[in-house]
mmCIF file of C-alpha atoms and ligand atoms in Angstrom:
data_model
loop_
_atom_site.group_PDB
_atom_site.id
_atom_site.type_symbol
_atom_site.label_atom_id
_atom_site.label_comp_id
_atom_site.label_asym_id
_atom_site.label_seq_id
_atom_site.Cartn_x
_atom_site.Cartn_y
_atom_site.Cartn_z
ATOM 1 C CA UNK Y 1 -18.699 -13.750 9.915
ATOM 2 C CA UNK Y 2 -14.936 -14.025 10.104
ATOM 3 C CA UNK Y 3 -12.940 -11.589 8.002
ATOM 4 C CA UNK Y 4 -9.504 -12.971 8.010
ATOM 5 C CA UNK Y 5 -7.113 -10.455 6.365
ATOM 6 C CA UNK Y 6 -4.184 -12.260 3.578
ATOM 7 C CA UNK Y 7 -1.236 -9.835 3.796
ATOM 8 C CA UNK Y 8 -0.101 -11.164 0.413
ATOM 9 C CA UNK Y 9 -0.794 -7.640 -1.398
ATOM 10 C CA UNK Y 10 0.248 -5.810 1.445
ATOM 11 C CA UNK Y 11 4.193 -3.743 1.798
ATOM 12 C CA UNK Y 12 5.979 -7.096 2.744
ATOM 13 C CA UNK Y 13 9.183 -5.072 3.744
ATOM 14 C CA UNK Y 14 6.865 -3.808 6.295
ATOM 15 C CA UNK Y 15 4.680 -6.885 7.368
ATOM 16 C CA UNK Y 16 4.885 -6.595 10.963
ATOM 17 C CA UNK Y 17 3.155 -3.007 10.635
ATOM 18 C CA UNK Y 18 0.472 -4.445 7.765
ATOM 19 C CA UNK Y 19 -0.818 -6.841 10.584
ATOM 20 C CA UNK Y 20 -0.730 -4.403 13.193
ATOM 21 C CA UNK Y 21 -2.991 -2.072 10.694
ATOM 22 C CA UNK Y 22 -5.142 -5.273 10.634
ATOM 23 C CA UNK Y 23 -4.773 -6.122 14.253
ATOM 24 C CA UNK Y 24 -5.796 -2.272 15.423
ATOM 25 C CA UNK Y 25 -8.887 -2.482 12.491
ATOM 26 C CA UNK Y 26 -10.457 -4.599 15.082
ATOM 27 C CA UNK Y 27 -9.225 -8.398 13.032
ATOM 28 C CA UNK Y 28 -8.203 -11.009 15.404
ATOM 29 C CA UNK Y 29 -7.685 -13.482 12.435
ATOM 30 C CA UNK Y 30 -4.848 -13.287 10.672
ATOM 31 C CA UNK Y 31 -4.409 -15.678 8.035
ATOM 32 C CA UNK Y 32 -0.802 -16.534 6.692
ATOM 33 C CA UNK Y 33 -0.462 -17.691 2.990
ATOM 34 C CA UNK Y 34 2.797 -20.270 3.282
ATOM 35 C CA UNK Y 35 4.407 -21.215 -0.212
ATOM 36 C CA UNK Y 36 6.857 -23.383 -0.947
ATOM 37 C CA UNK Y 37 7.623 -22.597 -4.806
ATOM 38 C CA UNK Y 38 6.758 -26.101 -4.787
ATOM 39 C CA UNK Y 39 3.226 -26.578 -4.719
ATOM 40 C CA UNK Y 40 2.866 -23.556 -5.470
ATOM 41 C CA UNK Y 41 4.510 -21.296 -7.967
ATOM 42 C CA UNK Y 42 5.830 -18.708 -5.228
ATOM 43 C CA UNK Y 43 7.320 -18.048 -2.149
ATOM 44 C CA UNK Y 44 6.460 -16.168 0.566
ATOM 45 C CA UNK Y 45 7.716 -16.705 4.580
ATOM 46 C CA UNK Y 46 7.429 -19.624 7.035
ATOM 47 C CA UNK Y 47 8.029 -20.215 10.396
ATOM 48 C CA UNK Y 48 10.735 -17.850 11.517
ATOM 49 C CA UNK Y 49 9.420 -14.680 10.251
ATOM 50 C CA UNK Y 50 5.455 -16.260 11.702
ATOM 51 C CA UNK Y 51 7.433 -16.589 15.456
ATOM 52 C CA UNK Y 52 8.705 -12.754 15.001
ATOM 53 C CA UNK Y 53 5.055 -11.731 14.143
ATOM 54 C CA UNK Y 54 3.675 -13.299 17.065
ATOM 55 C CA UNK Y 55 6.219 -11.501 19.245
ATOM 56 C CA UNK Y 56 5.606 -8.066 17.776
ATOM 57 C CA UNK Y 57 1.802 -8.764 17.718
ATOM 58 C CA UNK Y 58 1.194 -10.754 20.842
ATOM 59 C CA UNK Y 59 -1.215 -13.774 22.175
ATOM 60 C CA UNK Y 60 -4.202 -12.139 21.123
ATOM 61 C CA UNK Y 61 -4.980 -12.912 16.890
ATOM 62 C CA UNK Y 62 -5.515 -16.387 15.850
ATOM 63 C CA UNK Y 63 -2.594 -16.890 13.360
ATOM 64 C CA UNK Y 64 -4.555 -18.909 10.955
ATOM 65 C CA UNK Y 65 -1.426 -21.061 8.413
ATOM 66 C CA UNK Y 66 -2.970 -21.719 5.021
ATOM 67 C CA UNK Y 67 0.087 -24.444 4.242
ATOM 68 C CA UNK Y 68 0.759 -24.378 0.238
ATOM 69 C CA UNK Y 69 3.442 -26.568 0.596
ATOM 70 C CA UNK Y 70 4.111 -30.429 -0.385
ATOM 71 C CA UNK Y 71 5.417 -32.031 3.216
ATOM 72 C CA UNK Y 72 2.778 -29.993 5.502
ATOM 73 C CA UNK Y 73 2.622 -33.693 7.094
ATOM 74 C CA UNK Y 74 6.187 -33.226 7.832
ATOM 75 C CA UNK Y 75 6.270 -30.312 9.135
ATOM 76 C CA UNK Y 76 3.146 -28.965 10.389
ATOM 77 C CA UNK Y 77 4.391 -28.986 14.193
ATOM 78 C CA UNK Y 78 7.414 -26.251 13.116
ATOM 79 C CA UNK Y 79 3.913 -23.591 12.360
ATOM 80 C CA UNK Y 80 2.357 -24.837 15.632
ATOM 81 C CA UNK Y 81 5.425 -23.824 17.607
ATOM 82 C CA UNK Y 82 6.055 -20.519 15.566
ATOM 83 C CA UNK Y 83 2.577 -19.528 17.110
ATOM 84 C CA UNK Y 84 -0.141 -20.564 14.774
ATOM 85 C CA UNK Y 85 -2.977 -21.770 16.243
ATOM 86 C CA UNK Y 86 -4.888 -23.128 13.341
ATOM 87 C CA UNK Y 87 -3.369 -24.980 10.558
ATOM 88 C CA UNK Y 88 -5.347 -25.833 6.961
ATOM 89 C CA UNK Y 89 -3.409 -28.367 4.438
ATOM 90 C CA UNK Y 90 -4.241 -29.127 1.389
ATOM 91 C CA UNK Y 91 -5.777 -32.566 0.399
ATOM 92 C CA UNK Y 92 -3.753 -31.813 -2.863
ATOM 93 C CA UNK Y 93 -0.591 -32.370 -0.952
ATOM 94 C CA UNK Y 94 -1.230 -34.260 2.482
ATOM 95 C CA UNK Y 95 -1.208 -38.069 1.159
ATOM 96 C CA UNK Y 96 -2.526 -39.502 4.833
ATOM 97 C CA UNK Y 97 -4.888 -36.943 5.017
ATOM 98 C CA UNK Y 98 -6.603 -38.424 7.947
ATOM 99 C CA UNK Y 99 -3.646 -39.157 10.307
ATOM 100 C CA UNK Y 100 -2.639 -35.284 9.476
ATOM 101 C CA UNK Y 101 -5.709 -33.798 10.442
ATOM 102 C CA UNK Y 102 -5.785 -35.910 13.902
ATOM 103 C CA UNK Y 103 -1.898 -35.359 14.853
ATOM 104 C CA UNK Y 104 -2.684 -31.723 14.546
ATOM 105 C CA UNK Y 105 -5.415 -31.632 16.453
ATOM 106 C CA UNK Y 106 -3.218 -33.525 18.860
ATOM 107 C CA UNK Y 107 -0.877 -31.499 18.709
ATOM 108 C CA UNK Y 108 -2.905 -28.199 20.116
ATOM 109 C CA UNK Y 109 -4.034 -26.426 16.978
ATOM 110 C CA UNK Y 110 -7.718 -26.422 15.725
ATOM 111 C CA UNK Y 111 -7.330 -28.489 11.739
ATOM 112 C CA UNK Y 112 -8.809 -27.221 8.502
ATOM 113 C CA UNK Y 113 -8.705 -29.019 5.199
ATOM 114 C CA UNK Y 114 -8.531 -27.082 2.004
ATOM 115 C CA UNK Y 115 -9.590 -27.523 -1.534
ATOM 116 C CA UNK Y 116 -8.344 -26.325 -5.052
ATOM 117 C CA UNK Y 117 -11.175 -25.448 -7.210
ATOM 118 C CA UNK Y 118 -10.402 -28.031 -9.159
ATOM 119 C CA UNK Y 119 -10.618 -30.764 -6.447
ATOM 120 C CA UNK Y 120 -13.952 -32.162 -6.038
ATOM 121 C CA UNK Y 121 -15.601 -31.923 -1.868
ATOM 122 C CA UNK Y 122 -15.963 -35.983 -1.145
ATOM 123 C CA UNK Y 123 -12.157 -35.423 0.488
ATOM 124 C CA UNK Y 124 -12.774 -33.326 2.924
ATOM 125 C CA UNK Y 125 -16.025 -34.940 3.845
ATOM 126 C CA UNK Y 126 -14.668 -38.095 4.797
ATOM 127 C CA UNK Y 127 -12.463 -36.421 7.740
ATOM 128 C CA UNK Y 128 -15.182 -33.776 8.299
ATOM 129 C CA UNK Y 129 -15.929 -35.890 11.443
ATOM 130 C CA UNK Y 130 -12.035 -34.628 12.350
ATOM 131 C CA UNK Y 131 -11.607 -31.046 11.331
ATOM 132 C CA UNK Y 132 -12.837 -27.406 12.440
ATOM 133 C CA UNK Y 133 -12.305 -26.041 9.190
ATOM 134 C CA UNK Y 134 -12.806 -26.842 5.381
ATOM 135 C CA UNK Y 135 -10.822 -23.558 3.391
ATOM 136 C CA UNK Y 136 -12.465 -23.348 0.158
ATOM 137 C CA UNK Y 137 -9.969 -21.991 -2.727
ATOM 138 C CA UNK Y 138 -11.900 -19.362 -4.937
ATOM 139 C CA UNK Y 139 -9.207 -19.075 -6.762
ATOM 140 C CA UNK Y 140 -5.779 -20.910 -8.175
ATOM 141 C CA UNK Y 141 -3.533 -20.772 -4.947
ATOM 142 C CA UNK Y 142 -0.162 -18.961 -5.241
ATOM 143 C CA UNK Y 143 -1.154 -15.268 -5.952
ATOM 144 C CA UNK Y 144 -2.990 -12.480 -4.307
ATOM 145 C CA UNK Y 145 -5.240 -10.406 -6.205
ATOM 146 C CA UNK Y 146 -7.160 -12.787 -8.708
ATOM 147 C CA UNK Y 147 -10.773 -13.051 -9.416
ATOM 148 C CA UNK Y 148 -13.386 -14.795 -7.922
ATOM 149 C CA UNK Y 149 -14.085 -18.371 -9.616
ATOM 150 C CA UNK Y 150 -17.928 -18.256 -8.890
ATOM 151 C CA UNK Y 151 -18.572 -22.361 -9.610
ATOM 152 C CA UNK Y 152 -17.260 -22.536 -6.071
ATOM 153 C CA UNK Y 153 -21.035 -22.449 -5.261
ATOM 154 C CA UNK Y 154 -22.358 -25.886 -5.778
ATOM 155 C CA UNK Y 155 -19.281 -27.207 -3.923
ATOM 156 C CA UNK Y 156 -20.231 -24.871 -0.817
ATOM 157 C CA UNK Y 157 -24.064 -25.922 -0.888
ATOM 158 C CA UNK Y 158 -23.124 -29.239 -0.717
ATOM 159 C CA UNK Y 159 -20.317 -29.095 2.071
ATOM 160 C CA UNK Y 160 -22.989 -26.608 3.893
ATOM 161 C CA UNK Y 161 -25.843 -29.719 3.997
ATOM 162 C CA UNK Y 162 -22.439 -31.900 4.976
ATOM 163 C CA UNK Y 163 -22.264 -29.788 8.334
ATOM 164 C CA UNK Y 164 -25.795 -29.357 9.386
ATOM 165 C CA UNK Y 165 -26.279 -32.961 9.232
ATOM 166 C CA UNK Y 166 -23.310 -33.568 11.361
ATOM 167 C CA UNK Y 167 -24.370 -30.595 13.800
ATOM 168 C CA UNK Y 168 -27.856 -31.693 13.856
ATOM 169 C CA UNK Y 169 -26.401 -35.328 14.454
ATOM 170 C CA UNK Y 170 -24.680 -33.870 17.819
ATOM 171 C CA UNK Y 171 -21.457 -33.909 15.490
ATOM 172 C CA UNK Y 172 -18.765 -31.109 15.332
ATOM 173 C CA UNK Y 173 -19.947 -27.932 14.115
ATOM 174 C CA UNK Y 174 -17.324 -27.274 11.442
ATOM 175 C CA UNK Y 175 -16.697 -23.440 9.904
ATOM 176 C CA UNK Y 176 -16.438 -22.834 5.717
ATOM 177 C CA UNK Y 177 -13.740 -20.032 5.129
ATOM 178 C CA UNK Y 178 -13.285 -18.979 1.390
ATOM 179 C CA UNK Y 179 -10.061 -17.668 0.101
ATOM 180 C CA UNK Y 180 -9.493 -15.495 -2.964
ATOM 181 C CA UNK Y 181 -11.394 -13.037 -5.008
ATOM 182 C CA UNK Y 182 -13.490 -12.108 -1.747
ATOM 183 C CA UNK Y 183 -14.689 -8.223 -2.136
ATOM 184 C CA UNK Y 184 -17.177 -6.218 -0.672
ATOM 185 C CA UNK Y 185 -19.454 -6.736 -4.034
ATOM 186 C CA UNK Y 186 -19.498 -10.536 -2.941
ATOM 187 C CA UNK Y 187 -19.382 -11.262 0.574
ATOM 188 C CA UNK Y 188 -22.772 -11.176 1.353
ATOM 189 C CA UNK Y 189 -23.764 -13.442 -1.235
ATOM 190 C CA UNK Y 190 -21.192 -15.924 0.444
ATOM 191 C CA UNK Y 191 -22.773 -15.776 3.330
ATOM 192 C CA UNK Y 192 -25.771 -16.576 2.275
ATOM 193 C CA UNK Y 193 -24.018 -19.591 1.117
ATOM 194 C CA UNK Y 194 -23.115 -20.877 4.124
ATOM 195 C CA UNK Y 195 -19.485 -19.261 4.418
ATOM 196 C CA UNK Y 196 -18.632 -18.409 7.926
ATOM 197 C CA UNK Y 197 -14.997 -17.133 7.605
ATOM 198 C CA UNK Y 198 -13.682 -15.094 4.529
ATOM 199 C CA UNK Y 199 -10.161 -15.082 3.755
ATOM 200 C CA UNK Y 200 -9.798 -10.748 2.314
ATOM 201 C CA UNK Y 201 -6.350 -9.472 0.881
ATOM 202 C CA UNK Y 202 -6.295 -7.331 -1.887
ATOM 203 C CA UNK Y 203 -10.113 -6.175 -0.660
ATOM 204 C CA UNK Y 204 -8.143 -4.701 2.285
ATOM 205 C CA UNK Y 205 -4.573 -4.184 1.680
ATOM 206 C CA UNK Y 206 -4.572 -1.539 -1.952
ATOM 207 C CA UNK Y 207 -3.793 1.822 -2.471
ATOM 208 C CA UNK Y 208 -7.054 3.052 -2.497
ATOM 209 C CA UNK Y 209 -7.703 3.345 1.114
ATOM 210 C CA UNK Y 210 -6.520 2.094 4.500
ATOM 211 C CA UNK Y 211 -7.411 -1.648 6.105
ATOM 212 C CA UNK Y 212 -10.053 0.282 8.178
ATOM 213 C CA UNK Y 213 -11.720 2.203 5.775
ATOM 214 C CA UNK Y 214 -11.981 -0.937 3.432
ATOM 215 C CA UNK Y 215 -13.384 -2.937 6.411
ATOM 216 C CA UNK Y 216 -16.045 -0.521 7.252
ATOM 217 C CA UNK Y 217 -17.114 -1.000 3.810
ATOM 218 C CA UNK Y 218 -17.072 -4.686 3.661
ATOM 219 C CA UNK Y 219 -19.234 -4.170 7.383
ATOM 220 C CA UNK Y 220 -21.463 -1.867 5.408
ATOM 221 C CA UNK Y 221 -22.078 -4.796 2.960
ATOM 222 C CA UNK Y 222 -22.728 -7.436 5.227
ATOM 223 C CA UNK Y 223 -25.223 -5.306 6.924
HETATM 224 C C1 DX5 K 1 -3.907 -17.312 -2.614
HETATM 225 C C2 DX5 K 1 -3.993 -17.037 -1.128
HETATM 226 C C3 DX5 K 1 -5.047 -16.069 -0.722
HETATM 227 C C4 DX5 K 1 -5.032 -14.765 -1.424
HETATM 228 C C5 DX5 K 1 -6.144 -13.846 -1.005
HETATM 229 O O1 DX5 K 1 -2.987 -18.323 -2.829
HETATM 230 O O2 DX5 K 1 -4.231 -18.240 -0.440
HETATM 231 O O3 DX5 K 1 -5.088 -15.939 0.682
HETATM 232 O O4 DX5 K 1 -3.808 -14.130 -1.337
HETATM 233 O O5 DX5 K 1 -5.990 -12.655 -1.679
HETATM 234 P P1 DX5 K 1 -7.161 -11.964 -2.512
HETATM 235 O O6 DX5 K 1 -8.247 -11.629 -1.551
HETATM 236 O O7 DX5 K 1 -6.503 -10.768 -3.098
HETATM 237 O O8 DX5 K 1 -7.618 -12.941 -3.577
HETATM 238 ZN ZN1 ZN K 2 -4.798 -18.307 1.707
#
């Protein structure tokens, strides 16, 4: 299981040093929330400050950009040259989904598709054939810290039978991350749903205790 910290609840006047804290928990995935205020009713950072946090944090993480933003077609290359190495759109926003999917593979990074909860699964499983990722929303994009929307499930059974008939078919194997509401109360009943690659923020960046310490609890959990 991938545990992909969000630094969306973390200090954001002190990013570089909340995905250091990450980084030195042992997390080589660092997943960066991108809003536009567009697609999304916020704003966070995009492709300047993401080059700076590569510097300061070197080759090593997989800078994972989850793209809430309306012209990700557009401008998907701008994250690939800031650093990222994988890039998820949304089929919300991307209107030539496949032809986005393919040109970023093209262009170097690995390709993940992601879903609102309100967006039904058939999208992403006609370019499944094309991606490495499907991202899951668990919650409304655009906020950290919201609660789990647990009808996700029949939409990750379904996406799960997707991918072992396309592995099983000598097809692409093809990894489910989830994103928002993921805690150490739920991630081992993800798992047992098929999710490969959790997307954590406000489970590991709070005042209650440091990134480690809430990692070695979420460990303790998946035990
Ligand atoms: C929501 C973001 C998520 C979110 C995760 O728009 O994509 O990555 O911040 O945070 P938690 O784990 O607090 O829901
Ligand atoms: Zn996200």
């Amino acid at each position: 299981m991938i545990i992909a910290p969000s630094v969306l609840t973390a200090d954001l006047a002190d990013l570089g040093n909340a995905c250091s804290e990450a980084v030195e928990a042992g997390l080589n995935w660092l997943h960066l929330d991108v809003m536009d205020g567009n697609f999304v009713p916020n704003l966070t950072f995009g492709p300047p400050v993401i080059a700076k946090l590569r510097k300061a944090l070197g080759d090593t993480p997989t800078f994972d950009a989850h793209l809430m933003i309306t012209n990700a077609e557009d401008c998907f290359q701008q994250y690939i040259d800031a650093g990222c190495n994988h890039i998820s759109v949304h089929v919300e926003a991307v209107t030539h989904l496949h032809r986005c999917v393919t040109a970023i593979r093209e262009a170097g990074a690995t390709a993940g598709v992601t879903l609102n909860p309100g967006t039904p699964i058939e999208a992403a499983l006609e370019v499944l054939t094309e991606i490495d990722l499907v991202l899951i929303m668990s919650v409304n994009p655009g906020f950290g810290g919201q609660s789990f929307i647990p009808t996700v499930e029949a939409k990750i059974r379904r996406l799960k039978d997707a991918i072992d008939a396309q592995v099983a078919a000598g097809g692409r194997p093809v990894q489910i991350q989830i994103d928002g509401g993921v805690k150490s109360h739920n991630i081992a009943m993800l798992r047992d749903w098929g999710v490969s690659n959790c997307v954590v923020g406000s489970g590991l960046f709070n005042d209650n205790a440091s990134v480690s310490d809430n990692l070695a609890v979420i460990h303790k959990a998946l035990e």
